[in-house]
């Protein structure tokens, strides 16, 4: 079974540029998560989707970050404009949904903002 | 104060040693508990769930003390391949399946 797929794996951009990350969850997983992980820290939730509905986006900086999951399958996370402090690993995870709370992570996108 | 606290380590141990990691959580509404393993520059992967009665998976034993809001992970007979960061994770059911990750404890197993 294929795992969570993310692209690109690495991205280097200059500050103030836009950037987008893509995630394809495990087939049949209704719940999708975007996390941010800084060096030496655990992942922090940015947004959680149940199918196409964003059910928890309280941690998403909405002034510059946006996300969508239009058909309830793959998802895109966008940053516009990027700032130096956005340099981090952006992880996507998926889960079959309640009552299962095990999450399966993709390999992440490592973003460097210069 | 972070909601899930871990000693960052690193714990540097010889092969064959027994090592224990501890984790405390502050939100009493936490209902599910896990240990995830994260290798360098890789994604986190579920190592094991933690049950109130304690559970064991081969060389790994996890324990939960709800009264003290404390979780532990014991690794016996350490292998070089156990070198990784171990993330303590809790699920706050009041936030509906929102996992809260600790910062992780780094383990280095030397030959």
Tab-separated table of C-alpha atoms in Angstrom:
chain	number	residue	atom	x	y	z
A	1	UNK	CA	0.000	0.000	0.000
A	2	UNK	CA	1.352	3.409	-0.937
A	3	UNK	CA	2.034	5.795	1.902
A	4	UNK	CA	1.416	9.513	2.127
A	5	UNK	CA	3.030	11.272	-0.813
A	6	UNK	CA	4.357	14.806	-0.624
A	7	UNK	CA	6.036	17.057	-3.135
A	8	UNK	CA	8.366	18.724	-3.513
A	9	UNK	CA	10.750	17.156	-1.008
A	10	UNK	CA	12.907	20.275	-0.866
A	11	UNK	CA	12.231	23.903	-1.751
A	12	UNK	CA	14.477	26.936	-1.554
A	13	UNK	CA	12.946	30.345	-2.163
A	14	UNK	CA	13.676	33.954	-1.424
A	15	UNK	CA	11.608	35.815	1.141
A	16	UNK	CA	8.408	37.401	-0.089
A	17	UNK	CA	8.016	34.713	-2.770
A	18	UNK	CA	5.018	32.368	-2.783
A	19	UNK	CA	5.384	28.612	-2.300
A	20	UNK	CA	3.014	25.657	-2.438
A	21	UNK	CA	3.214	22.133	-1.079
A	22	UNK	CA	1.181	19.165	-2.253
A	23	UNK	CA	0.025	16.084	-0.360
A	24	UNK	CA	-1.729	12.896	-1.442
A	25	UNK	CA	-2.941	10.883	1.555
A	26	UNK	CA	-3.248	7.138	1.887
A	27	UNK	CA	-6.176	5.887	-0.165
A	28	UNK	CA	-9.365	5.808	1.858
A	29	UNK	CA	-8.100	8.066	4.635
A	30	UNK	CA	-10.697	10.757	5.229
A	31	UNK	CA	-8.665	12.813	7.685
A	32	UNK	CA	-5.698	14.860	6.503
A	33	UNK	CA	-3.347	16.994	8.575
A	34	UNK	CA	-0.706	19.580	7.814
A	35	UNK	CA	2.018	20.031	10.416
A	36	UNK	CA	5.003	22.322	10.742
A	37	UNK	CA	8.169	20.983	12.378
A	38	UNK	CA	11.020	23.232	13.402
A	39	UNK	CA	14.457	21.828	14.158
A	40	UNK	CA	14.586	20.187	17.556
A	41	UNK	CA	10.829	20.416	18.043
A	42	UNK	CA	7.897	18.098	17.593
A	43	UNK	CA	5.364	18.601	14.796
A	44	UNK	CA	2.763	21.320	15.400
A	45	UNK	CA	-0.646	21.095	13.794
A	46	UNK	CA	-1.514	23.765	11.229
A	47	UNK	CA	-4.810	22.441	9.900
A	48	UNK	CA	-6.931	19.296	9.954
A	49	UNK	CA	-9.420	18.223	7.294
A	50	UNK	CA	-12.275	15.765	7.563
A	51	UNK	CA	-12.924	14.999	3.896
A	52	UNK	CA	-13.018	18.428	2.252
A	53	UNK	CA	-13.952	20.350	5.409
A	54	UNK	CA	-11.304	22.166	7.470
A	55	UNK	CA	-12.405	21.252	11.007
A	56	UNK	CA	-9.448	22.726	12.890
A	57	UNK	CA	-7.457	25.610	11.423
A	58	UNK	CA	-6.961	27.520	14.656
A	59	UNK	CA	-3.152	27.267	14.385
A	60	UNK	CA	-2.942	28.320	10.731
A	61	UNK	CA	-1.533	31.875	10.277
A	62	UNK	CA	-4.258	32.977	7.950
A	63	UNK	CA	-2.621	36.216	6.917
A	64	UNK	CA	-0.112	34.319	4.793
A	65	UNK	CA	-1.023	30.630	4.894
A	66	UNK	CA	-3.871	28.966	3.050
A	67	UNK	CA	-4.860	25.378	2.400
A	68	UNK	CA	-7.385	23.522	0.362
A	69	UNK	CA	-8.656	19.986	-0.118
A	70	UNK	CA	-11.217	20.526	-2.808
A	71	UNK	CA	-12.300	16.956	-3.572
A	72	UNK	CA	-11.534	15.488	-0.180
A	73	UNK	CA	-8.459	13.651	-1.417
A	74	UNK	CA	-5.211	15.501	-2.101
A	75	UNK	CA	-4.415	18.836	-0.506
A	76	UNK	CA	-2.315	21.924	-1.118
A	77	UNK	CA	-0.754	24.211	1.491
A	78	UNK	CA	0.355	27.643	0.310
A	79	UNK	CA	2.423	30.409	1.843
A	80	UNK	CA	2.290	33.874	0.336
A	81	UNK	CA	4.482	35.755	0.947
A	82	UNK	CA	7.090	33.562	2.636
A	83	UNK	CA	9.139	34.947	5.516
A	84	UNK	CA	12.521	33.873	6.861
A	85	UNK	CA	10.853	32.328	9.905
A	86	UNK	CA	8.830	29.967	7.704
A	87	UNK	CA	11.911	27.826	7.100
A	88	UNK	CA	10.927	24.426	8.491
A	89	UNK	CA	9.715	20.982	7.487
A	90	UNK	CA	6.074	20.822	6.441
A	91	UNK	CA	4.611	17.402	7.139
A	92	UNK	CA	1.373	15.971	5.836
A	93	UNK	CA	-0.312	13.106	7.651
A	94	UNK	CA	-3.471	11.101	7.107
A	95	UNK	CA	-5.690	8.914	9.215
A	96	UNK	CA	-8.696	6.689	8.553
A	97	UNK	CA	-10.598	8.939	10.945
A	98	UNK	CA	-12.448	8.294	14.201
A	99	UNK	CA	-12.205	6.131	16.191
A	100	UNK	CA	-8.699	5.454	14.843
A	101	UNK	CA	-6.294	8.188	15.910
A	102	UNK	CA	-3.102	6.717	14.473
A	103	UNK	CA	-1.630	9.121	11.960
A	104	UNK	CA	0.636	8.202	9.070
A	105	UNK	CA	3.115	10.827	7.988
A	106	UNK	CA	4.534	11.679	4.608
A	107	UNK	CA	8.251	12.382	4.139
A	108	UNK	CA	7.740	16.133	4.428
A	109	UNK	CA	8.820	19.167	2.438
A	110	UNK	CA	11.902	20.936	3.725
A	111	UNK	CA	11.488	24.662	3.065
A	112	UNK	CA	14.377	27.101	3.185
A	113	UNK	CA	13.571	30.797	2.885
A	114	UNK	CA	16.578	32.992	2.074
B	1	UNK	CA	5.050	25.602	29.862
B	2	UNK	CA	4.605	23.117	27.023
B	3	UNK	CA	1.651	20.772	27.134
B	4	UNK	CA	3.901	17.729	26.626
B	5	UNK	CA	7.350	17.871	28.202
B	6	UNK	CA	10.292	15.607	27.454
B	7	UNK	CA	13.969	15.583	28.347
B	8	UNK	CA	15.671	16.435	25.029
B	9	UNK	CA	18.731	14.291	25.793
B	10	UNK	CA	20.747	13.107	24.070
B	11	UNK	CA	20.953	9.822	25.868
B	12	UNK	CA	24.215	8.207	24.827
B	13	UNK	CA	24.255	4.502	25.734
B	14	UNK	CA	26.264	1.417	24.720
B	15	UNK	CA	24.722	-1.425	22.784
B	16	UNK	CA	22.874	-3.802	25.075
B	17	UNK	CA	22.026	-1.147	27.641
B	18	UNK	CA	18.580	-0.493	29.049
B	19	UNK	CA	17.370	3.085	28.703
B	20	UNK	CA	14.212	4.809	29.902
B	21	UNK	CA	12.530	7.985	28.683
B	22	UNK	CA	9.948	9.950	30.597
B	23	UNK	CA	7.295	12.365	29.496
B	24	UNK	CA	4.777	14.494	31.382
B	25	UNK	CA	1.594	16.056	30.066
B	26	UNK	CA	-0.360	18.919	31.553
B	27	UNK	CA	-3.863	18.514	30.154
B	28	UNK	CA	-5.899	16.071	32.214
B	29	UNK	CA	-8.359	15.751	29.308
B	30	UNK	CA	-5.747	13.765	27.382
B	31	UNK	CA	-7.141	10.343	26.547
B	32	UNK	CA	-4.802	8.557	24.179
B	33	UNK	CA	-1.060	8.282	24.406
B	34	UNK	CA	1.631	7.219	21.979
B	35	UNK	CA	5.326	6.991	21.360
B	36	UNK	CA	6.470	7.910	17.856
B	37	UNK	CA	9.962	7.368	16.533
B	38	UNK	CA	11.639	9.842	14.180
B	39	UNK	CA	14.903	9.085	12.424
B	40	UNK	CA	17.142	11.949	11.338
B	41	UNK	CA	15.574	13.870	8.436
B	42	UNK	CA	12.697	11.380	8.234
B	43	UNK	CA	9.029	11.516	9.150
B	44	UNK	CA	7.650	10.396	12.524
B	45	UNK	CA	6.391	6.814	12.662
B	46	UNK	CA	4.199	5.224	15.302
B	47	UNK	CA	6.244	3.065	17.653
B	48	UNK	CA	3.520	2.024	20.041
B	49	UNK	CA	0.357	3.129	21.764
B	50	UNK	CA	0.389	3.426	25.546
B	51	UNK	CA	-2.371	1.811	27.584
B	52	UNK	CA	-3.291	2.320	31.217
B	53	UNK	CA	-2.325	-1.250	32.041
B	54	UNK	CA	1.075	-0.836	30.439
B	55	UNK	CA	2.092	-2.658	27.299
B	56	UNK	CA	5.095	-4.383	25.858
B	57	UNK	CA	6.268	-4.927	22.292
B	58	UNK	CA	9.438	-6.959	22.146
B	59	UNK	CA	12.216	-4.920	23.727
B	60	UNK	CA	9.956	-1.904	24.236
B	61	UNK	CA	7.711	-1.324	27.266
B	62	UNK	CA	5.417	1.665	27.667
B	63	UNK	CA	3.698	2.714	30.876
B	64	UNK	CA	1.107	5.328	31.742
B	65	UNK	CA	0.395	6.894	35.115
B	66	UNK	CA	-2.769	8.978	34.762
B	67	UNK	CA	-2.690	10.226	38.356
B	68	UNK	CA	0.758	11.740	37.853
B	69	UNK	CA	0.166	12.527	34.145
B	70	UNK	CA	3.327	10.704	33.280
B	71	UNK	CA	4.301	8.361	30.433
B	72	UNK	CA	7.432	6.269	30.110
B	73	UNK	CA	9.207	4.211	27.480
B	74	UNK	CA	11.743	1.527	28.387
B	75	UNK	CA	14.068	0.052	25.776
B	76	UNK	CA	15.929	-3.107	26.753
B	77	UNK	CA	19.009	-4.534	25.022
B	78	UNK	CA	19.541	-1.388	22.931
B	79	UNK	CA	20.570	-1.827	19.309
B	80	UNK	CA	22.483	0.568	17.099
B	81	UNK	CA	19.315	0.823	15.001
B	82	UNK	CA	17.411	2.224	17.986
B	83	UNK	CA	19.288	5.515	17.557
B	84	UNK	CA	16.568	8.055	16.799
B	85	UNK	CA	14.407	10.715	18.402
B	86	UNK	CA	11.470	9.423	20.426
B	87	UNK	CA	8.408	11.666	20.472
B	88	UNK	CA	5.860	11.480	23.265
B	89	UNK	CA	2.368	12.194	21.914
B	90	UNK	CA	-0.994	12.745	23.578
B	91	UNK	CA	-4.442	13.043	22.060
B	92	UNK	CA	-6.754	15.573	23.664
B	93	UNK	CA	-10.210	14.199	23.050
B	94	UNK	CA	-11.690	17.601	23.828
B	95	UNK	CA	-10.043	18.749	20.602
B	96	UNK	CA	-11.206	15.687	18.726
B	97	UNK	CA	-8.182	13.702	17.683
B	98	UNK	CA	-5.672	16.521	17.894
B	99	UNK	CA	-2.271	15.039	18.593
B	100	UNK	CA	0.068	17.097	20.739
B	101	UNK	CA	3.725	16.197	20.255
B	102	UNK	CA	6.549	16.626	22.697
B	103	UNK	CA	9.856	17.968	21.421
B	104	UNK	CA	11.382	14.504	21.508
B	105	UNK	CA	14.205	12.717	23.312
B	106	UNK	CA	17.250	11.881	21.253
B	107	UNK	CA	18.860	8.467	21.734
B	108	UNK	CA	22.335	7.565	20.516
B	109	UNK	CA	23.365	3.931	20.834
B	110	UNK	CA	27.108	3.437	20.426
B	111	UNK	CA	28.959	0.198	19.555
